[in-house]
Short mmCIF file of N, CA and C in Angstrom, two decimals:
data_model
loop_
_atom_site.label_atom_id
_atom_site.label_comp_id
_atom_site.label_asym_id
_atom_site.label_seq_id
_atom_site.Cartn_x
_atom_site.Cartn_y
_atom_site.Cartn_z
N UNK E 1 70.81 121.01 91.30
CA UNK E 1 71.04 119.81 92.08
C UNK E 1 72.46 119.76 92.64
N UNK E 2 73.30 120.18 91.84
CA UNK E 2 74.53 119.89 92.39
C UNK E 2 74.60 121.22 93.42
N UNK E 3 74.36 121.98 93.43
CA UNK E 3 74.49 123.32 94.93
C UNK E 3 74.14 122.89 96.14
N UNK E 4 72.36 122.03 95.43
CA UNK E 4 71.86 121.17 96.82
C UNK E 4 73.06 120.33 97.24
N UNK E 5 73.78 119.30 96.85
CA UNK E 5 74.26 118.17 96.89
C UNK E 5 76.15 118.81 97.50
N UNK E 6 76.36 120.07 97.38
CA UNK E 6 77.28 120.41 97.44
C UNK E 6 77.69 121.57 98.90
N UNK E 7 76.21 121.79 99.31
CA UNK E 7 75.77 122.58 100.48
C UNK E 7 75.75 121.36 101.30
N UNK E 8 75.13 120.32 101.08
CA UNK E 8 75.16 118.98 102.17
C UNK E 8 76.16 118.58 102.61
N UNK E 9 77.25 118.74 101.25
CA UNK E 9 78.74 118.23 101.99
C UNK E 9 79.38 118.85 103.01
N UNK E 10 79.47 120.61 102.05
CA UNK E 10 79.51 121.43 103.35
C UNK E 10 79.02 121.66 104.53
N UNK E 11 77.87 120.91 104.63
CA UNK E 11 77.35 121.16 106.12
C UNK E 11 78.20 119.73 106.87
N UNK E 12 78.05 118.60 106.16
CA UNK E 12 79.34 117.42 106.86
C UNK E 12 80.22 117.65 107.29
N UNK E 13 81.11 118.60 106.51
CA UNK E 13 82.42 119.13 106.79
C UNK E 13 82.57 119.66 108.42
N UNK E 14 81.62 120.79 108.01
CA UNK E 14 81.44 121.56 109.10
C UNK E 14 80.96 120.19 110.34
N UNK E 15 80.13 119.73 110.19
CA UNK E 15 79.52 119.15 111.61
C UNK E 15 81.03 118.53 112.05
N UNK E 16 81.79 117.52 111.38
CA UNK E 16 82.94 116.60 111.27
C UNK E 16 83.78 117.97 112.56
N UNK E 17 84.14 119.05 111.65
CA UNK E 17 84.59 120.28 112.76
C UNK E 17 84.34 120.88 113.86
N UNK E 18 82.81 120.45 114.30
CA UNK E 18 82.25 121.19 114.96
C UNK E 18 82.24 119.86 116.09
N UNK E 19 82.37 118.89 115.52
CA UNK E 19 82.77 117.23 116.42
C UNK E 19 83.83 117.16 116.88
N UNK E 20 85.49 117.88 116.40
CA UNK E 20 86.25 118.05 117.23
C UNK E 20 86.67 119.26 117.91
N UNK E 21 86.14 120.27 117.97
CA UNK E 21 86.16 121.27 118.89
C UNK E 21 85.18 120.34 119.80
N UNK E 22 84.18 119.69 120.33
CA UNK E 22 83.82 119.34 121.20
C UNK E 22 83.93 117.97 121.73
N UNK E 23 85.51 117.66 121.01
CA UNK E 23 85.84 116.27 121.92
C UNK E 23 87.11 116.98 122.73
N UNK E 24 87.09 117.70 123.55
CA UNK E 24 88.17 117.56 124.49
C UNK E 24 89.66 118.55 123.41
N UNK E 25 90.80 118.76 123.53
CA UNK E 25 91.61 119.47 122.53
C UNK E 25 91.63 118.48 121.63
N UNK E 26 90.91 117.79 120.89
CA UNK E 26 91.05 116.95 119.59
C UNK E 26 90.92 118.31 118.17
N UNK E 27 90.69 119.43 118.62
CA UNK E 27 90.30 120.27 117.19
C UNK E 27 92.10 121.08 117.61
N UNK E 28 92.38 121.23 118.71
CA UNK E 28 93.76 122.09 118.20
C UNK E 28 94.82 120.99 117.87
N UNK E 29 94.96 119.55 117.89
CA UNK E 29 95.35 118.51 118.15
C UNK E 29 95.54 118.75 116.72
N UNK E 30 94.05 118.24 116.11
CA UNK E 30 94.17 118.06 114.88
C UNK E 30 94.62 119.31 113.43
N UNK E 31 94.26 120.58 114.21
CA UNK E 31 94.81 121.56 113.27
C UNK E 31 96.64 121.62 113.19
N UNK E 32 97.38 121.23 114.84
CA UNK E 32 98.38 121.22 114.79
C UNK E 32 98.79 119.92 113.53
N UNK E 33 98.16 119.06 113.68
CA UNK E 33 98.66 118.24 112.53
C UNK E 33 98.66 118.29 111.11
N UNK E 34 97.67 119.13 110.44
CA UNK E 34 96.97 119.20 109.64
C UNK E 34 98.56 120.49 108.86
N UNK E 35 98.39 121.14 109.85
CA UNK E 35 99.61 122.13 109.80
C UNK E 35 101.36 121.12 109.29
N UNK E 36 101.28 119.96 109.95
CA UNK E 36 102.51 119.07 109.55
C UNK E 36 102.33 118.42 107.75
N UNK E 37 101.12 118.41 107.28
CA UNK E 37 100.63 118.29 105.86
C UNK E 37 100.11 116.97 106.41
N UNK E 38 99.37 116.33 104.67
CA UNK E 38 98.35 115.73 104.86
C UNK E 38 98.69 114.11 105.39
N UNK E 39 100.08 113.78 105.33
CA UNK E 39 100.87 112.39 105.41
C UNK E 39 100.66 112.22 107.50
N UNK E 40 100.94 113.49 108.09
CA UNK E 40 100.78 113.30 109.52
C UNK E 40 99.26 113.56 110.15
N UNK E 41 98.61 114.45 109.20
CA UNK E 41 97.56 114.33 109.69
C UNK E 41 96.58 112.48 109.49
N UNK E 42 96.99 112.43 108.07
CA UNK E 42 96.04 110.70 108.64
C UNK E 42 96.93 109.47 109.23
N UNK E 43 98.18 109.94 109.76
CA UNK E 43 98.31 109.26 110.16
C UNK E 43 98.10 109.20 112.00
N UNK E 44 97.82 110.33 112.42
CA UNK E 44 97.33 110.87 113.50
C UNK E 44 95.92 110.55 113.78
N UNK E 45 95.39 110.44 112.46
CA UNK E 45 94.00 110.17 112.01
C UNK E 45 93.35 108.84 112.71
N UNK E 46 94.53 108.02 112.52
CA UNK E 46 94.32 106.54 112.15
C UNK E 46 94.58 106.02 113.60
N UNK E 47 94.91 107.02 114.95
CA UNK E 47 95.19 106.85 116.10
C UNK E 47 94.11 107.09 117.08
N UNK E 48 93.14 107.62 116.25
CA UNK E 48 92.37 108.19 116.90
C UNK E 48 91.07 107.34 117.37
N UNK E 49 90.07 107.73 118.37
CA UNK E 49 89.70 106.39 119.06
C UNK E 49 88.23 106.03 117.62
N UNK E 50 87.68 104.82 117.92
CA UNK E 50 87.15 104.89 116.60
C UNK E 50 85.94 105.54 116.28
N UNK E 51 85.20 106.35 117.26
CA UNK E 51 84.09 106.99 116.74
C UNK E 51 84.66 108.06 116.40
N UNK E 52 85.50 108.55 116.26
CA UNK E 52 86.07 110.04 115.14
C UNK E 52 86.99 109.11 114.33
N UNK E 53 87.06 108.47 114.04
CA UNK E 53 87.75 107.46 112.79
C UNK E 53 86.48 107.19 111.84
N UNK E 54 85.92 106.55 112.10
CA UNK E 54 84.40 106.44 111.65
C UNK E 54 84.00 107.48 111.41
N UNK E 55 83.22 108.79 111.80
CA UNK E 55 82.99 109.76 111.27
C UNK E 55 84.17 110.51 110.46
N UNK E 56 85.35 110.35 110.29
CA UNK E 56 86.04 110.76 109.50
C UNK E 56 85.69 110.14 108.16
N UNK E 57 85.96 108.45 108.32
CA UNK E 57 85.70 107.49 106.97
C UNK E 57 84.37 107.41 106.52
N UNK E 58 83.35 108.29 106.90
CA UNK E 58 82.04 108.55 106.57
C UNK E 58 82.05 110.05 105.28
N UNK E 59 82.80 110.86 105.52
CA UNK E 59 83.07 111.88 104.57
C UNK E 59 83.60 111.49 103.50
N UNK E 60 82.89 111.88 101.99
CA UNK E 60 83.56 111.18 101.03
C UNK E 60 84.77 112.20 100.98
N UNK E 61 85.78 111.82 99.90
CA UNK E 61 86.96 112.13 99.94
C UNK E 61 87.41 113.70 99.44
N UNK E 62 86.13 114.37 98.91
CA UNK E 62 86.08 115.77 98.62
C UNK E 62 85.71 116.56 100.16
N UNK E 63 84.95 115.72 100.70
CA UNK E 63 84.68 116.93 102.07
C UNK E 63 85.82 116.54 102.85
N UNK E 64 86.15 115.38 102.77
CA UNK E 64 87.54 115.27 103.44
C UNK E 64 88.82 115.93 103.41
N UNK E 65 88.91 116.57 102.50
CA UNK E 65 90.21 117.35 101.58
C UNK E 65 89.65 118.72 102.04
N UNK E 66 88.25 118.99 102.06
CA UNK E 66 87.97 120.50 102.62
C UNK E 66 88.43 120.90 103.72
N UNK E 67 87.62 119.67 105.12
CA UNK E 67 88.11 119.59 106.05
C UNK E 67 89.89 119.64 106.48
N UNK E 68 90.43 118.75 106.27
CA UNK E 68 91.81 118.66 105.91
C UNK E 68 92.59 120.39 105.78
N UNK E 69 91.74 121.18 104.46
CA UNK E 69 92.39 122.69 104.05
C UNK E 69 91.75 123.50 105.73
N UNK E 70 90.88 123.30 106.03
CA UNK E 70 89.85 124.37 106.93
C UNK E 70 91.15 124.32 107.86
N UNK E 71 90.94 122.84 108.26
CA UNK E 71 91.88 122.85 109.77
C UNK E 71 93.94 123.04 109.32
N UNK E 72 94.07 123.22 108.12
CA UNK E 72 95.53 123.38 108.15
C UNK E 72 95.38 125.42 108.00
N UNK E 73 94.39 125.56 108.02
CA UNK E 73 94.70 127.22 107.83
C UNK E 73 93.87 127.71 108.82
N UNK E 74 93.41 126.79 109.86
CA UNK E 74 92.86 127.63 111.25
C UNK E 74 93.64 127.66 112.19
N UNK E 75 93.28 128.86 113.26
CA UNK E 75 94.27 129.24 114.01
C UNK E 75 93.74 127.93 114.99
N UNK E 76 94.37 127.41 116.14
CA UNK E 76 93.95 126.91 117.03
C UNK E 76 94.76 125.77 117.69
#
């Protein structure tokens, strides 16, 4: 149960990623921040218009922290 339950998150993660590569430069936007650590990224976060605010505050706080690592160690 927990692999099931732990593959689901990962697929959130991913979609959450795969939502800002296709808003416009919001995915190099956000890796550049993510790169400044986690204090500029939400606060960059918190600027953002609210349907990627909302799907951000929809990830519980473990896929959030994934997301968060993915985009501070991707190139982009």
């Amino acid at each position: 149960m927990a692999a099931v339950q732990q593959a689901a998150e990962n697929a959130k993660g991913k979609a959450f990623i795969a939502l800002l590569k296709r808003t416009g430069n919001l995915f190099s936007k956000a890796v550049a921040k993510a790169k400044e650590g986690r204090a500029a990224f939400n606060s960059w976060m918190g600027k953002q218009h609210w349907t990627v605010k909302s799907a951000w505050w929809l990830l519980s706080g473990g896929v959030q922290t994934w997301v968060f690592e993915q985009l501070a160690h991707a190139v982009g």
